[in-house]
Amino acid sequence: KKGTMTDKKQHTGYLVDVKSKLISLVKVTDFEDILKHLACDIFTIAHTDKDTGDALYVDDIGRLKRKKPTDFFMFSDYPEPLAGNGLLLGTSPDGESKDCEIDLLDFAVKVSFLEKL
């Protein structure tokens, strides 16, 4: 049947998990998966790579609800700490999700986790 979960295409993304301090490969089917991975209600794109189209999604109101330094991470292509989890997904020129262009290890070296003060 059309419209079932099995009909939806899964895309490979990279999850930045601030609690476990890990970056892992995840599968994303739709915006609900993005919300689940980010553990939030509203998300936004913090950065889009102009060469690859890869987009880094974060909690849109994460800075308002995150308090501890360990709730944040740094991404070398973004000038400020980002709150909560992050999710990198590829995007096509027409705005559709796709697999990430950047290699997982190349992405991982751009991420650092903030430690306790």
GROMACS .gro file of C-alpha atoms in nm:
model
  117
    1LYS     CA    1   0.000   0.000   0.000
    2LYS     CA    2   0.116   0.348  -0.076
    3GLY     CA    3   0.183   0.578   0.217
    4THR     CA    4   0.302   0.312   0.459
    5MET     CA    5   0.632   0.339   0.645
    6THR     CA    6   0.783   0.078   0.415
    7ASP     CA    7   0.725   0.309   0.116
    8LYS     CA    8   0.921   0.596   0.271
    9LYS     CA    9   1.286   0.632   0.182
   10GLN     CA   10   1.533   0.628   0.468
   11HIS     CA   11   1.832   0.860   0.462
   12THR     CA   12   2.158   0.827   0.649
   13GLY     CA   13   2.234   1.103   0.899
   14TYR     CA   14   2.484   1.164   1.177
   15LEU     CA   15   2.359   1.223   1.531
   16VAL     CA   16   2.556   1.433   1.778
   17ASP     CA   17   2.444   1.309   2.120
   18VAL     CA   18   2.539   1.553   2.399
   19LYS     CA   19   2.448   1.311   2.680
   20SER     CA   20   2.662   1.017   2.563
   21LYS     CA   21   2.923   1.241   2.393
   22LEU     CA   22   2.901   1.020   2.082
   23ILE     CA   23   2.846   1.076   1.713
   24SER     CA   24   2.658   0.792   1.548
   25LEU     CA   25   2.505   0.689   1.219
   26VAL     CA   26   2.122   0.706   1.222
   27LYS     CA   27   1.842   0.648   0.974
   28VAL     CA   28   1.588   0.924   0.910
   29THR     CA   29   1.261   0.879   0.722
   30ASP     CA   30   1.074   1.203   0.794
   31PHE     CA   31   1.055   1.511   1.018
   32GLU     CA   32   0.923   1.300   1.307
   33ASP     CA   33   1.251   1.107   1.307
   34ILE     CA   34   1.439   1.440   1.321
   35LEU     CA   35   1.231   1.545   1.623
   36LYS     CA   36   1.296   1.209   1.791
   37HIS     CA   37   1.672   1.220   1.736
   38LEU     CA   38   1.696   1.581   1.853
   39ALA     CA   39   1.463   1.512   2.150
   40CYS     CA   40   1.271   1.835   2.085
   41ASP     CA   41   0.941   1.976   1.959
   42ILE     CA   42   1.072   2.234   1.709
   43PHE     CA   43   1.394   2.221   1.508
   44THR     CA   44   1.588   2.456   1.285
   45ILE     CA   45   1.892   2.441   1.059
   46ALA     CA   46   2.198   2.593   1.228
   47HIS     CA   47   2.434   2.548   0.934
   48THR     CA   48   2.422   2.437   0.570
   49ASP     CA   49   2.743   2.345   0.390
   50LYS     CA   50   2.746   2.545   0.066
   51ASP     CA   51   2.945   2.280  -0.120
   52THR     CA   52   2.763   1.961  -0.017
   53GLY     CA   53   2.421   2.083   0.096
   54ASP     CA   54   2.457   1.893   0.423
   55ALA     CA   55   2.246   2.063   0.690
   56LEU     CA   56   2.297   2.056   1.067
   57TYR     CA   57   1.963   2.047   1.251
   58VAL     CA   58   1.930   2.152   1.617
   59ASP     CA   59   1.656   2.221   1.872
   60ASP     CA   60   1.514   2.563   1.781
   61ILE     CA   61   1.464   2.663   2.145
   62GLY     CA   62   1.751   2.460   2.288
   63ARG     CA   63   1.933   2.763   2.426
   64LEU     CA   64   1.629   2.860   2.628
   65LYS     CA   65   1.598   2.524   2.803
   66ARG     CA   66   1.960   2.406   2.826
   67LYS     CA   67   2.145   2.517   3.137
   68LYS     CA   68   2.458   2.307   3.191
   69PRO     CA   69   2.773   2.344   2.979
   70THR     CA   70   2.752   1.971   2.907
   71ASP     CA   71   2.422   2.031   2.722
   72PHE     CA   72   2.614   2.206   2.439
   73PHE     CA   73   2.852   2.113   2.159
   74MET     CA   74   3.072   2.307   1.919
   75PHE     CA   75   3.075   2.262   1.542
   76SER     CA   76   3.383   2.406   1.374
   77ASP     CA   77   3.182   2.559   1.086
   78TYR     CA   78   2.953   2.747   1.330
   79PRO     CA   79   3.071   3.035   1.551
   80GLU     CA   80   2.880   2.962   1.874
   81PRO     CA   81   2.795   2.665   2.099
   82LEU     CA   82   2.489   2.467   1.990
   83ALA     CA   83   2.236   2.345   2.246
   84GLY     CA   84   2.121   1.985   2.276
   85ASN     CA   85   2.167   1.715   2.016
   86GLY     CA   86   2.257   1.785   1.656
   87LEU     CA   87   2.163   1.595   1.341
   88LEU     CA   88   2.343   1.625   1.009
   89LEU     CA   89   2.144   1.532   0.698
   90GLY     CA   90   2.206   1.586   0.331
   91THR     CA   91   1.973   1.812   0.134
   92SER     CA   92   1.909   1.821  -0.238
   93PRO     CA   93   1.892   2.149  -0.437
   94ASP     CA   94   1.511   2.136  -0.411
   95GLY     CA   95   1.523   2.098  -0.031
   96GLU     CA   96   1.453   1.726  -0.002
   97SER     CA   97   1.644   1.515   0.250
   98LYS     CA   98   1.911   1.276   0.128
   99ASP     CA   99   2.215   1.093   0.265
  100CYS     CA  100   2.499   1.307   0.401
  101GLU     CA  101   2.772   1.392   0.153
  102ILE     CA  102   3.047   1.428   0.416
  103ASP     CA  103   3.208   1.116   0.558
  104LEU     CA  104   3.121   1.034   0.921
  105LEU     CA  105   3.482   1.068   1.039
  106ASP     CA  106   3.528   1.400   0.855
  107PHE     CA  107   3.215   1.528   1.031
  108ALA     CA  108   3.321   1.390   1.370
  109VAL     CA  109   3.648   1.586   1.373
  110LYS     CA  110   3.444   1.908   1.336
  111VAL     CA  111   3.247   1.838   1.657
  112SER     CA  112   3.363   1.891   2.015
  113PHE     CA  113   3.165   1.854   2.334
  114LEU     CA  114   3.166   2.111   2.610
  115GLU     CA  115   3.280   1.986   2.947
  116LYS     CA  116   3.183   2.079   3.301
  117LEU     CA  117   3.330   2.401   3.432
   0.00000   0.00000   0.00000
